[in-house]
Amino acid sequence: MKVPYSYLLDQFANPDKILCDIREEITKKANLTLGPQVEEFEKKFAALCGAKYAVGVASGTDALFLSLKALGVGPGDEVITAPNTFIATVGAIVASGAKPVFVEIDNEQFNIDADQIEKAITPKTKALMPVHYAGSPANMAKVLEISKKHNIPVVEDACQAISAAIDEKIVGNFGSMAGFSLHPLKNLNVWGDGGLVVTNSQEHKEKLILLRNHGLKNRDEVEIFGYNSRLDTIHAIVGLNLISQAEFITNTRIKNALCIDKGLSDLKEFITIPERKKNIRHVYHLYIIRVKDRDKLLNYLIEKGVEAKVHYPIPLHLQNCSKNHGLKYKEGDFPICEQQCKEIISLPVHQHLTQEQVDFTIENVRKFYKK
Ligand SMILES: Cc1ncc(COP(=O)(O)O)c(C=O)c1O
């Protein structure tokens, strides 16, 4: 049996309706960038998040970058984030001209340790960018307390966390703005790159609409210098078709994750499963646990047909890009993060897995530990 990490080929089992909608657009109207479907999709995505506005952009990276730009972040500023995220979080900060400042993560949930944010704040700090890593919301109560105390806005990196929530408040509604990704590997995708900024501020929404399209107020008048980061109509058509499946996707991933939790829960001497808190809706973009002999387990599972992965083996403060950019970090600066990078493993959890595939995954992890 094979347990693929990605679900992409399964989703094409029945693409006819989406292809029909795309053909209709291409052959009859050809309104290919920022067509009416983009606005329709933005409204539906905002509704999914329980937020007032969503602004479609070209990628999750751009959603974060443009959010920082909407806040006026630029050269000379600092933005605080976690070192165990995908490179795009930090790439967006660097693209804005600001300096990324890393804060250690907590030992349990793999998210930024909010209790350590304050000591990283300087007069140059212009934004906090917590990441809802793997689909598990960061400690937003503490982040917002700090944000309020120091008057520093929050941009949530919600790229991995569509529909995640804390006490039923959906991520995207905690900060001034939040970036979401629609990349093919994300829980919801648009058959290509795409992203959205979610906000409850009309002012931010209007700024973002200018920023994503060269600052154009209308066809001929340019209000500010902006960027080309439009969401293509074709991608919005795919999004409109797939967004109705968002709850199914989330619930199936949660079901699979809890099933794996249960199947491995007695292997405590080999495996640490993060505490699953009742008030947290973790949406399992990634199913991550800490394991003994990680690299051996990883190779064993791959050999057995279970496509496990590691997100991410090298923390960002130790990547060459940080050194080459002049960031002064060294090994040992974030020991919890560095240790976790050696222990974490991501098991397939996607919505197209069969129960047999989930059971096969559990069975093989157990076999590796001879249990
Ligand atoms: C945590 C995180 N931030 C940002 C991004 C960037 O999203 P995109 O690939 O759509 O640019 C991703 C995904 O790739 C991500 O996982």
mmCIF file of C-alpha atoms and ligand atoms in Angstrom:
data_model
loop_
_atom_site.group_PDB
_atom_site.id
_atom_site.type_symbol
_atom_site.label_atom_id
_atom_site.label_comp_id
_atom_site.label_asym_id
_atom_site.label_seq_id
_atom_site.Cartn_x
_atom_site.Cartn_y
_atom_site.Cartn_z
ATOM 1 C CA MET A 1 0.000 0.000 0.000
ATOM 2 C CA LYS A 2 1.119 3.585 -0.699
ATOM 3 C CA VAL A 3 0.227 6.531 1.537
ATOM 4 C CA PRO A 4 1.008 9.686 -0.459
ATOM 5 C CA TYR A 5 1.765 12.868 1.440
ATOM 6 C CA SER A 6 -0.026 15.074 -1.071
ATOM 7 C CA TYR A 7 -3.645 14.807 -2.153
ATOM 8 C CA LEU A 8 -3.267 16.661 -5.430
ATOM 9 C CA LEU A 9 -3.828 13.807 -7.861
ATOM 10 C CA ASP A 10 -6.940 12.647 -5.954
ATOM 11 C CA GLN A 11 -8.597 16.038 -6.245
ATOM 12 C CA PHE A 12 -8.585 15.738 -10.033
ATOM 13 C CA ALA A 13 -10.850 12.712 -9.931
ATOM 14 C CA ASN A 14 -13.803 14.894 -10.885
ATOM 15 C CA PRO A 15 -12.693 18.256 -12.258
ATOM 16 C CA ASP A 16 -15.407 18.660 -14.940
ATOM 17 C CA LYS A 17 -17.507 21.403 -13.340
ATOM 18 C CA ILE A 18 -14.428 23.537 -12.612
ATOM 19 C CA LEU A 19 -13.044 23.038 -16.116
ATOM 20 C CA CYS A 20 -16.429 24.010 -17.586
ATOM 21 C CA ASP A 21 -16.500 27.224 -15.550
ATOM 22 C CA ILE A 22 -12.952 28.046 -16.642
ATOM 23 C CA ARG A 23 -13.737 27.328 -20.301
ATOM 24 C CA GLU A 24 -16.825 29.557 -20.116
ATOM 25 C CA GLU A 25 -14.710 32.422 -18.773
ATOM 26 C CA ILE A 26 -11.833 31.978 -21.224
ATOM 27 C CA THR A 27 -13.968 31.603 -24.321
ATOM 28 C CA LYS A 28 -16.810 34.021 -23.580
ATOM 29 C CA LYS A 29 -15.464 36.874 -21.417
ATOM 30 C CA ALA A 30 -11.706 36.488 -20.984
ATOM 31 C CA ASN A 31 -11.694 38.730 -17.939
ATOM 32 C CA LEU A 32 -8.538 37.033 -16.782
ATOM 33 C CA THR A 33 -7.201 39.117 -13.904
ATOM 34 C CA LEU A 34 -9.334 40.441 -11.055
ATOM 35 C CA GLY A 35 -12.532 39.352 -12.805
ATOM 36 C CA PRO A 36 -15.868 39.416 -10.942
ATOM 37 C CA GLN A 37 -15.216 35.895 -9.640
ATOM 38 C CA VAL A 38 -12.331 37.288 -7.585
ATOM 39 C CA GLU A 39 -14.668 39.556 -5.638
ATOM 40 C CA GLU A 40 -17.187 36.747 -5.256
ATOM 41 C CA PHE A 41 -14.458 34.439 -3.942
ATOM 42 C CA GLU A 42 -13.154 37.135 -1.578
ATOM 43 C CA LYS A 43 -16.635 37.500 -0.076
ATOM 44 C CA LYS A 44 -16.970 33.740 0.394
ATOM 45 C CA PHE A 45 -13.503 33.457 1.933
ATOM 46 C CA ALA A 46 -14.178 36.346 4.331
ATOM 47 C CA ALA A 47 -17.425 34.601 5.330
ATOM 48 C CA LEU A 48 -15.533 31.320 5.893
ATOM 49 C CA CYS A 49 -13.239 33.215 8.279
ATOM 50 C CA GLY A 50 -16.095 35.118 9.914
ATOM 51 C CA ALA A 51 -14.298 38.338 8.934
ATOM 52 C CA LYS A 52 -15.453 41.480 7.148
ATOM 53 C CA TYR A 53 -13.033 41.517 4.243
ATOM 54 C CA ALA A 54 -10.703 39.320 2.232
ATOM 55 C CA VAL A 55 -8.457 40.678 -0.509
ATOM 56 C CA GLY A 56 -7.209 38.196 -3.115
ATOM 57 C CA VAL A 57 -3.513 38.404 -3.998
ATOM 58 C CA ALA A 58 -1.001 36.325 -5.949
ATOM 59 C CA SER A 59 0.283 34.139 -3.071
ATOM 60 C CA GLY A 60 0.419 33.672 0.683
ATOM 61 C CA THR A 61 3.860 35.266 0.669
ATOM 62 C CA ASP A 62 2.424 38.368 -0.995
ATOM 63 C CA ALA A 63 -0.468 38.380 1.482
ATOM 64 C CA LEU A 64 2.082 38.747 4.311
ATOM 65 C CA PHE A 65 4.318 41.168 2.402
ATOM 66 C CA LEU A 66 1.430 43.430 1.360
ATOM 67 C CA SER A 67 0.028 43.389 4.914
ATOM 68 C CA LEU A 68 3.362 44.692 6.185
ATOM 69 C CA LYS A 69 3.408 47.306 3.426
ATOM 70 C CA ALA A 70 -0.148 48.354 4.325
ATOM 71 C CA LEU A 71 1.134 48.995 7.859
ATOM 72 C CA GLY A 72 3.967 51.109 6.444
ATOM 73 C CA VAL A 73 6.690 48.640 7.459
ATOM 74 C CA GLY A 74 9.960 49.243 5.621
ATOM 75 C CA PRO A 75 13.750 49.593 5.894
ATOM 76 C CA GLY A 76 15.015 50.233 9.414
ATOM 77 C CA ASP A 77 12.048 48.448 11.000
ATOM 78 C CA GLU A 78 11.975 45.079 12.761
ATOM 79 C CA VAL A 79 9.312 42.373 12.627
ATOM 80 C CA ILE A 80 9.147 39.609 15.218
ATOM 81 C CA THR A 81 8.385 36.026 14.208
ATOM 82 C CA ALA A 82 9.246 32.383 14.944
ATOM 83 C CA PRO A 83 12.309 30.571 13.547
ATOM 84 C CA ASN A 84 10.517 27.279 12.764
ATOM 85 C CA THR A 85 8.251 28.529 10.009
ATOM 86 C CA PHE A 86 8.350 28.095 6.223
ATOM 87 C CA ILE A 87 10.896 30.459 4.665
ATOM 88 C CA ALA A 88 8.102 32.566 3.103
ATOM 89 C CA THR A 89 7.196 34.190 6.438
ATOM 90 C CA VAL A 90 10.673 35.576 6.788
ATOM 91 C CA GLY A 91 11.009 36.164 3.053
ATOM 92 C CA ALA A 92 7.982 38.477 3.231
ATOM 93 C CA ILE A 93 9.543 40.415 6.119
ATOM 94 C CA VAL A 94 12.836 40.778 4.256
ATOM 95 C CA ALA A 95 11.024 41.802 1.047
ATOM 96 C CA SER A 96 9.296 44.588 2.990
ATOM 97 C CA GLY A 97 12.760 45.957 3.832
ATOM 98 C CA ALA A 98 12.434 45.148 7.542
ATOM 99 C CA LYS A 99 14.716 42.970 9.630
ATOM 100 C CA PRO A 100 13.291 39.668 10.898
ATOM 101 C CA VAL A 101 13.772 39.128 14.641
ATOM 102 C CA PHE A 102 13.275 35.572 15.860
ATOM 103 C CA VAL A 103 11.757 34.466 19.150
ATOM 104 C CA GLU A 104 12.022 30.962 20.630
ATOM 105 C CA ILE A 105 9.091 28.551 20.267
ATOM 106 C CA ASP A 106 7.274 26.731 23.052
ATOM 107 C CA ASN A 107 8.189 23.197 23.908
ATOM 108 C CA GLU A 108 4.729 21.773 23.406
ATOM 109 C CA GLN A 109 2.754 23.281 20.519
ATOM 110 C CA PHE A 110 5.613 24.311 18.177
ATOM 111 C CA ASN A 111 4.364 27.917 18.107
ATOM 112 C CA ILE A 112 6.122 31.152 19.059
ATOM 113 C CA ASP A 113 6.617 31.322 22.832
ATOM 114 C CA ALA A 114 4.557 34.446 23.455
ATOM 115 C CA ASP A 115 6.087 34.853 26.911
ATOM 116 C CA GLN A 116 9.412 35.566 25.240
ATOM 117 C CA ILE A 117 8.225 38.156 22.732
ATOM 118 C CA GLU A 118 8.554 41.192 24.979
ATOM 119 C CA LYS A 119 12.286 40.880 25.464
ATOM 120 C CA ALA A 120 12.764 40.955 21.662
ATOM 121 C CA ILE A 121 10.892 44.247 21.279
ATOM 122 C CA THR A 122 12.982 47.334 20.487
ATOM 123 C CA PRO A 123 11.996 50.869 19.416
ATOM 124 C CA LYS A 124 12.339 49.572 15.836
ATOM 125 C CA THR A 125 9.713 46.800 16.194
ATOM 126 C CA LYS A 126 6.894 47.639 13.799
ATOM 127 C CA ALA A 127 4.909 44.391 13.696
ATOM 128 C CA LEU A 128 4.485 41.010 15.341
ATOM 129 C CA MET A 129 4.021 38.101 12.955
ATOM 130 C CA PRO A 130 2.980 34.960 14.858
ATOM 131 C CA VAL A 131 2.626 31.863 12.680
ATOM 132 C CA HIS A 132 -0.255 29.448 13.208
ATOM 133 C CA TYR A 133 2.211 26.662 12.558
ATOM 134 C CA ALA A 134 0.908 23.434 11.030
ATOM 135 C CA GLY A 135 -2.655 24.736 11.428
ATOM 136 C CA SER A 136 -2.454 25.120 15.203
ATOM 137 C CA PRO A 137 -3.211 28.657 16.402
ATOM 138 C CA ALA A 138 -0.495 30.574 18.259
ATOM 139 C CA ASN A 139 -1.122 31.924 21.763
ATOM 140 C CA MET A 140 -3.054 34.944 20.521
ATOM 141 C CA ALA A 141 -4.303 36.109 23.924
ATOM 142 C CA LYS A 142 -0.727 36.785 25.019
ATOM 143 C CA VAL A 143 0.358 38.117 21.609
ATOM 144 C CA LEU A 144 -2.520 40.613 21.625
ATOM 145 C CA GLU A 145 -1.787 41.655 25.207
ATOM 146 C CA ILE A 146 1.773 42.524 24.168
ATOM 147 C CA SER A 147 0.564 44.173 20.968
ATOM 148 C CA LYS A 148 -1.763 46.423 22.967
ATOM 149 C CA LYS A 149 0.767 47.229 25.683
ATOM 150 C CA HIS A 150 3.458 48.260 23.164
ATOM 151 C CA ASN A 151 1.107 49.519 20.464
ATOM 152 C CA ILE A 152 2.595 47.205 17.842
ATOM 153 C CA PRO A 153 0.225 45.747 15.234
ATOM 154 C CA VAL A 154 -0.085 42.017 14.572
ATOM 155 C CA VAL A 155 -0.072 40.348 11.163
ATOM 156 C CA GLU A 156 -1.047 36.702 11.548
ATOM 157 C CA ASP A 157 0.687 34.207 9.311
ATOM 158 C CA ALA A 158 -2.358 32.016 8.804
ATOM 159 C CA CYS A 159 -1.019 30.445 5.597
ATOM 160 C CA GLN A 160 -1.250 26.945 7.105
ATOM 161 C CA ALA A 161 -4.360 27.568 9.141
ATOM 162 C CA ILE A 162 -7.560 28.092 7.141
ATOM 163 C CA SER A 163 -10.503 27.645 9.579
ATOM 164 C CA ALA A 164 -8.337 27.125 12.682
ATOM 165 C CA ALA A 165 -9.806 28.751 15.773
ATOM 166 C CA ILE A 166 -9.351 29.595 19.439
ATOM 167 C CA ASP A 167 -12.522 29.483 21.519
ATOM 168 C CA GLU A 168 -14.434 29.453 18.222
ATOM 169 C CA LYS A 169 -12.826 32.708 17.088
ATOM 170 C CA ILE A 170 -11.377 31.919 13.677
ATOM 171 C CA VAL A 171 -7.774 32.842 12.919
ATOM 172 C CA GLY A 172 -7.533 35.909 10.752
ATOM 173 C CA ASN A 173 -9.617 37.880 13.237
ATOM 174 C CA PHE A 174 -6.968 38.392 15.912
ATOM 175 C CA GLY A 175 -4.485 40.700 14.220
ATOM 176 C CA SER A 176 -4.817 43.832 12.073
ATOM 177 C CA MET A 177 -4.458 41.562 9.052
ATOM 178 C CA ALA A 178 -3.774 37.904 8.339
ATOM 179 C CA GLY A 179 -2.184 36.232 5.332
ATOM 180 C CA PHE A 180 -3.609 32.977 3.914
ATOM 181 C CA SER A 181 -2.102 30.757 1.238
ATOM 182 C CA LEU A 182 -3.940 28.866 -1.493
ATOM 183 C CA HIS A 183 -0.821 27.065 -2.679
ATOM 184 C CA PRO A 184 -1.492 23.554 -4.060
ATOM 185 C CA LEU A 185 -0.235 21.874 -0.877
ATOM 186 C CA LYS A 186 -2.487 23.857 1.435
ATOM 187 C CA ASN A 187 -5.802 22.572 2.830
ATOM 188 C CA LEU A 188 -7.676 24.676 0.284
ATOM 189 C CA ASN A 189 -6.000 25.378 -3.038
ATOM 190 C CA VAL A 190 -6.690 27.038 -6.371
ATOM 191 C CA TRP A 191 -4.760 24.804 -8.785
ATOM 192 C CA GLY A 192 -1.840 27.170 -8.711
ATOM 193 C CA ASP A 193 -0.546 30.003 -6.572
ATOM 194 C CA GLY A 194 -2.889 32.350 -4.787
ATOM 195 C CA GLY A 195 -3.434 33.982 -1.434
ATOM 196 C CA LEU A 196 -5.677 36.311 0.528
ATOM 197 C CA VAL A 197 -5.351 38.934 3.203
ATOM 198 C CA VAL A 198 -8.180 38.853 5.726
ATOM 199 C CA THR A 199 -8.968 41.957 7.748
ATOM 200 C CA ASN A 200 -11.789 43.605 9.642
ATOM 201 C CA SER A 201 -10.496 47.083 8.841
ATOM 202 C CA GLN A 202 -11.967 48.936 5.876
ATOM 203 C CA GLU A 203 -8.912 51.196 5.793
ATOM 204 C CA HIS A 204 -6.542 48.232 5.500
ATOM 205 C CA LYS A 205 -8.765 46.606 2.886
ATOM 206 C CA GLU A 206 -8.723 49.728 0.732
ATOM 207 C CA LYS A 207 -4.964 50.080 1.052
ATOM 208 C CA LEU A 208 -4.469 46.446 0.082
ATOM 209 C CA ILE A 209 -6.681 46.806 -2.975
ATOM 210 C CA LEU A 210 -4.411 49.629 -4.132
ATOM 211 C CA LEU A 211 -1.179 47.870 -3.194
ATOM 212 C CA ARG A 212 -1.982 44.647 -5.063
ATOM 213 C CA ASN A 213 -2.645 46.473 -8.335
ATOM 214 C CA HIS A 214 0.080 49.110 -8.842
ATOM 215 C CA GLY A 215 -1.708 51.645 -6.628
ATOM 216 C CA LEU A 216 -4.284 52.185 -9.384
ATOM 217 C CA LYS A 217 -7.419 53.969 -8.167
ATOM 218 C CA ASN A 218 -9.027 53.425 -11.556
ATOM 219 C CA ARG A 219 -7.750 52.697 -15.045
ATOM 220 C CA ASP A 220 -5.877 55.995 -15.358
ATOM 221 C CA GLU A 221 -5.176 57.388 -11.876
ATOM 222 C CA VAL A 222 -2.454 56.070 -9.591
ATOM 223 C CA GLU A 223 -2.763 56.862 -5.901
ATOM 224 C CA ILE A 224 0.394 55.224 -4.486
ATOM 225 C CA PHE A 225 3.248 53.080 -5.765
ATOM 226 C CA GLY A 226 2.144 49.482 -5.456
ATOM 227 C CA TYR A 227 2.880 46.045 -6.819
ATOM 228 C CA ASN A 228 1.519 43.504 -9.265
ATOM 229 C CA SER A 229 -0.032 40.892 -6.998
ATOM 230 C CA ARG A 230 -3.453 40.225 -8.452
ATOM 231 C CA LEU A 231 -5.377 37.005 -7.958
ATOM 232 C CA ASP A 232 -6.128 35.539 -11.383
ATOM 233 C CA THR A 233 -9.752 34.977 -12.316
ATOM 234 C CA ILE A 234 -9.105 31.330 -13.186
ATOM 235 C CA HIS A 235 -7.750 30.708 -9.710
ATOM 236 C CA ALA A 236 -10.749 32.447 -8.171
ATOM 237 C CA ILE A 237 -13.054 30.190 -10.227
ATOM 238 C CA VAL A 238 -11.309 27.126 -8.777
ATOM 239 C CA GLY A 239 -11.498 28.642 -5.298
ATOM 240 C CA LEU A 240 -15.211 29.352 -5.686
ATOM 241 C CA ASN A 241 -15.803 25.730 -6.621
ATOM 242 C CA LEU A 242 -13.652 24.246 -3.852
ATOM 243 C CA ILE A 243 -14.504 26.542 -0.957
ATOM 244 C CA SER A 244 -17.778 24.696 -0.351
ATOM 245 C CA GLN A 245 -15.606 21.686 0.577
ATOM 246 C CA ALA A 246 -13.569 23.606 3.151
ATOM 247 C CA GLU A 247 -15.444 22.298 6.197
ATOM 248 C CA PHE A 248 -15.364 18.734 4.888
ATOM 249 C CA ILE A 249 -11.612 19.047 4.267
ATOM 250 C CA THR A 250 -10.960 20.458 7.741
ATOM 251 C CA ASN A 251 -13.153 17.914 9.515
ATOM 252 C CA THR A 252 -11.638 14.979 7.627
ATOM 253 C CA ARG A 253 -8.118 16.109 8.481
ATOM 254 C CA ILE A 254 -9.111 16.467 12.145
ATOM 255 C CA LYS A 255 -10.686 12.999 12.080
ATOM 256 C CA ASN A 256 -7.545 11.460 10.546
ATOM 257 C CA ALA A 257 -5.269 13.287 12.990
ATOM 258 C CA LEU A 258 -7.231 12.180 16.040
ATOM 259 C CA CYS A 259 -7.240 8.633 14.727
ATOM 260 C CA ILE A 260 -3.432 8.667 14.423
ATOM 261 C CA ASP A 261 -3.183 10.250 17.904
ATOM 262 C CA LYS A 262 -5.234 7.393 19.294
ATOM 263 C CA GLY A 263 -3.296 4.726 17.438
ATOM 264 C CA LEU A 264 0.032 5.989 18.792
ATOM 265 C CA SER A 265 -1.011 7.288 22.204
ATOM 266 C CA ASP A 266 0.449 4.376 24.172
ATOM 267 C CA LEU A 267 3.956 4.749 22.668
ATOM 268 C CA LYS A 268 4.883 7.452 25.149
ATOM 269 C CA GLU A 269 8.515 6.407 25.506
ATOM 270 C CA PHE A 270 9.045 6.938 21.751
ATOM 271 C CA ILE A 271 6.490 9.544 20.699
ATOM 272 C CA THR A 272 5.348 12.900 22.094
ATOM 273 C CA ILE A 273 1.986 14.016 20.791
ATOM 274 C CA PRO A 274 1.269 17.696 21.537
ATOM 275 C CA GLU A 275 -1.595 18.220 23.957
ATOM 276 C CA ARG A 276 -4.856 18.622 22.012
ATOM 277 C CA LYS A 277 -6.617 21.454 23.793
ATOM 278 C CA LYS A 278 -10.412 21.518 23.810
ATOM 279 C CA ASN A 279 -10.731 25.234 23.007
ATOM 280 C CA ILE A 280 -8.323 25.014 20.055
ATOM 281 C CA ARG A 281 -9.343 24.009 16.546
ATOM 282 C CA HIS A 282 -6.139 22.670 14.998
ATOM 283 C CA VAL A 283 -6.800 22.112 11.288
ATOM 284 C CA TYR A 284 -3.836 19.827 10.627
ATOM 285 C CA HIS A 285 -2.333 21.326 7.539
ATOM 286 C CA LEU A 286 0.522 19.266 8.969
ATOM 287 C CA TYR A 287 0.241 16.390 11.424
ATOM 288 C CA ILE A 288 3.413 16.776 13.482
ATOM 289 C CA ILE A 289 4.642 14.733 16.413
ATOM 290 C CA ARG A 290 8.033 14.380 18.094
ATOM 291 C CA VAL A 291 9.636 10.977 17.806
ATOM 292 C CA LYS A 292 12.700 9.053 18.912
ATOM 293 C CA ASP A 293 15.166 8.125 16.141
ATOM 294 C CA ARG A 294 13.416 10.467 13.751
ATOM 295 C CA ASP A 295 15.646 9.979 10.709
ATOM 296 C CA LYS A 296 15.509 6.200 10.991
ATOM 297 C CA LEU A 297 11.723 6.267 11.360
ATOM 298 C CA LEU A 298 11.438 8.647 8.402
ATOM 299 C CA ASN A 299 13.468 6.326 6.140
ATOM 300 C CA TYR A 300 11.615 3.258 7.404
ATOM 301 C CA LEU A 301 8.206 4.779 6.668
ATOM 302 C CA ILE A 302 9.233 5.941 3.207
ATOM 303 C CA GLU A 303 10.565 2.460 2.447
ATOM 304 C CA LYS A 304 7.223 0.987 3.554
ATOM 305 C CA GLY A 305 5.284 3.354 1.288
ATOM 306 C CA VAL A 306 4.228 5.950 3.876
ATOM 307 C CA GLU A 307 5.389 9.291 2.531
ATOM 308 C CA ALA A 308 6.373 11.030 5.768
ATOM 309 C CA LYS A 309 8.204 14.375 5.730
ATOM 310 C CA VAL A 310 9.880 16.889 8.025
ATOM 311 C CA HIS A 311 8.608 20.466 8.364
ATOM 312 C CA TYR A 312 11.238 21.828 8.747
ATOM 313 C CA PRO A 313 14.638 20.211 9.388
ATOM 314 C CA ILE A 314 16.705 23.442 9.509
ATOM 315 C CA PRO A 315 15.470 26.379 11.591
ATOM 316 C CA LEU A 316 15.529 29.669 9.778
ATOM 317 C CA HIS A 317 18.032 31.393 12.064
ATOM 318 C CA LEU A 318 20.570 28.733 10.990
ATOM 319 C CA GLN A 319 19.826 28.869 7.257
ATOM 320 C CA ASN A 320 22.499 30.368 5.026
ATOM 321 C CA CYS A 321 20.055 33.030 3.868
ATOM 322 C CA SER A 322 19.955 34.491 7.390
ATOM 323 C CA LYS A 323 23.737 34.572 7.635
ATOM 324 C CA ASN A 324 24.084 35.959 4.116
ATOM 325 C CA HIS A 325 21.560 38.646 4.979
ATOM 326 C CA GLY A 326 23.682 39.742 7.945
ATOM 327 C CA LEU A 327 21.381 38.408 10.674
ATOM 328 C CA LYS A 328 23.540 37.590 13.668
ATOM 329 C CA TYR A 329 22.289 34.221 14.885
ATOM 330 C CA LYS A 330 24.197 31.096 15.809
ATOM 331 C CA GLU A 331 23.572 27.541 16.890
ATOM 332 C CA GLY A 332 22.230 27.418 20.430
ATOM 333 C CA ASP A 333 20.281 30.693 20.194
ATOM 334 C CA PHE A 334 16.922 28.848 20.167
ATOM 335 C CA PRO A 335 17.606 25.456 21.747
ATOM 336 C CA ILE A 336 13.981 24.311 21.892
ATOM 337 C CA CYS A 337 13.441 25.037 18.221
ATOM 338 C CA GLU A 338 16.760 23.431 17.269
ATOM 339 C CA GLN A 339 15.966 20.295 19.261
ATOM 340 C CA GLN A 340 12.479 20.028 17.756
ATOM 341 C CA CYS A 341 13.881 20.270 14.241
ATOM 342 C CA LYS A 342 15.737 17.029 15.005
ATOM 343 C CA GLU A 343 12.703 15.247 16.453
ATOM 344 C CA ILE A 344 9.643 16.267 14.463
ATOM 345 C CA ILE A 345 8.027 14.217 11.746
ATOM 346 C CA SER A 346 4.970 14.970 9.600
ATOM 347 C CA LEU A 347 2.710 12.032 8.767
ATOM 348 C CA PRO A 348 0.207 12.116 5.865
ATOM 349 C CA VAL A 349 -3.155 13.379 7.147
ATOM 350 C CA HIS A 350 -4.960 14.740 4.093
ATOM 351 C CA GLN A 351 -8.631 14.528 3.318
ATOM 352 C CA HIS A 352 -8.352 11.897 0.575
ATOM 353 C CA LEU A 353 -6.704 9.229 2.730
ATOM 354 C CA THR A 354 -8.742 6.097 3.237
ATOM 355 C CA GLN A 355 -9.153 4.568 6.689
ATOM 356 C CA GLU A 356 -6.910 1.732 5.457
ATOM 357 C CA GLN A 357 -4.163 4.219 4.633
ATOM 358 C CA VAL A 358 -4.455 5.874 8.045
ATOM 359 C CA ASP A 359 -4.356 2.446 9.738
ATOM 360 C CA PHE A 360 -1.380 1.399 7.595
ATOM 361 C CA THR A 361 0.501 4.525 8.703
ATOM 362 C CA ILE A 362 -0.173 3.791 12.383
ATOM 363 C CA GLU A 363 0.712 0.131 11.928
ATOM 364 C CA ASN A 364 4.080 0.955 10.376
ATOM 365 C CA VAL A 365 5.045 3.500 13.032
ATOM 366 C CA ARG A 366 4.196 0.838 15.639
ATOM 367 C CA LYS A 367 6.182 -1.808 13.759
ATOM 368 C CA PHE A 368 9.239 0.451 13.680
ATOM 369 C CA TYR A 369 9.176 0.668 17.477
ATOM 370 C CA LYS A 370 8.350 -3.062 17.612
ATOM 371 C CA LYS A 371 5.036 -2.377 19.319
HETATM 372 C C1 LIG B 1 3.779 29.377 7.235
HETATM 373 C C2 LIG B 1 3.739 29.811 5.801
HETATM 374 N N1 LIG B 1 3.841 31.122 5.528
HETATM 375 C C3 LIG B 1 3.792 31.571 4.270
HETATM 376 C C4 LIG B 1 3.624 30.702 3.200
HETATM 377 C C5 LIG B 1 3.623 31.261 1.816
HETATM 378 O O1 LIG B 1 2.532 30.911 1.056
HETATM 379 P P1 LIG B 1 2.666 30.808 -0.535
HETATM 380 O O2 LIG B 1 3.401 29.567 -0.856
HETATM 381 O O3 LIG B 1 1.243 30.792 -0.998
HETATM 382 O O4 LIG B 1 3.384 32.036 -0.993
HETATM 383 C C6 LIG B 1 3.494 29.336 3.445
HETATM 384 C C7 LIG B 1 3.264 28.330 2.376
HETATM 385 O O5 LIG B 1 3.863 28.058 1.479
HETATM 386 C C8 LIG B 1 3.576 28.871 4.777
HETATM 387 O O6 LIG B 1 3.493 27.561 5.043
#
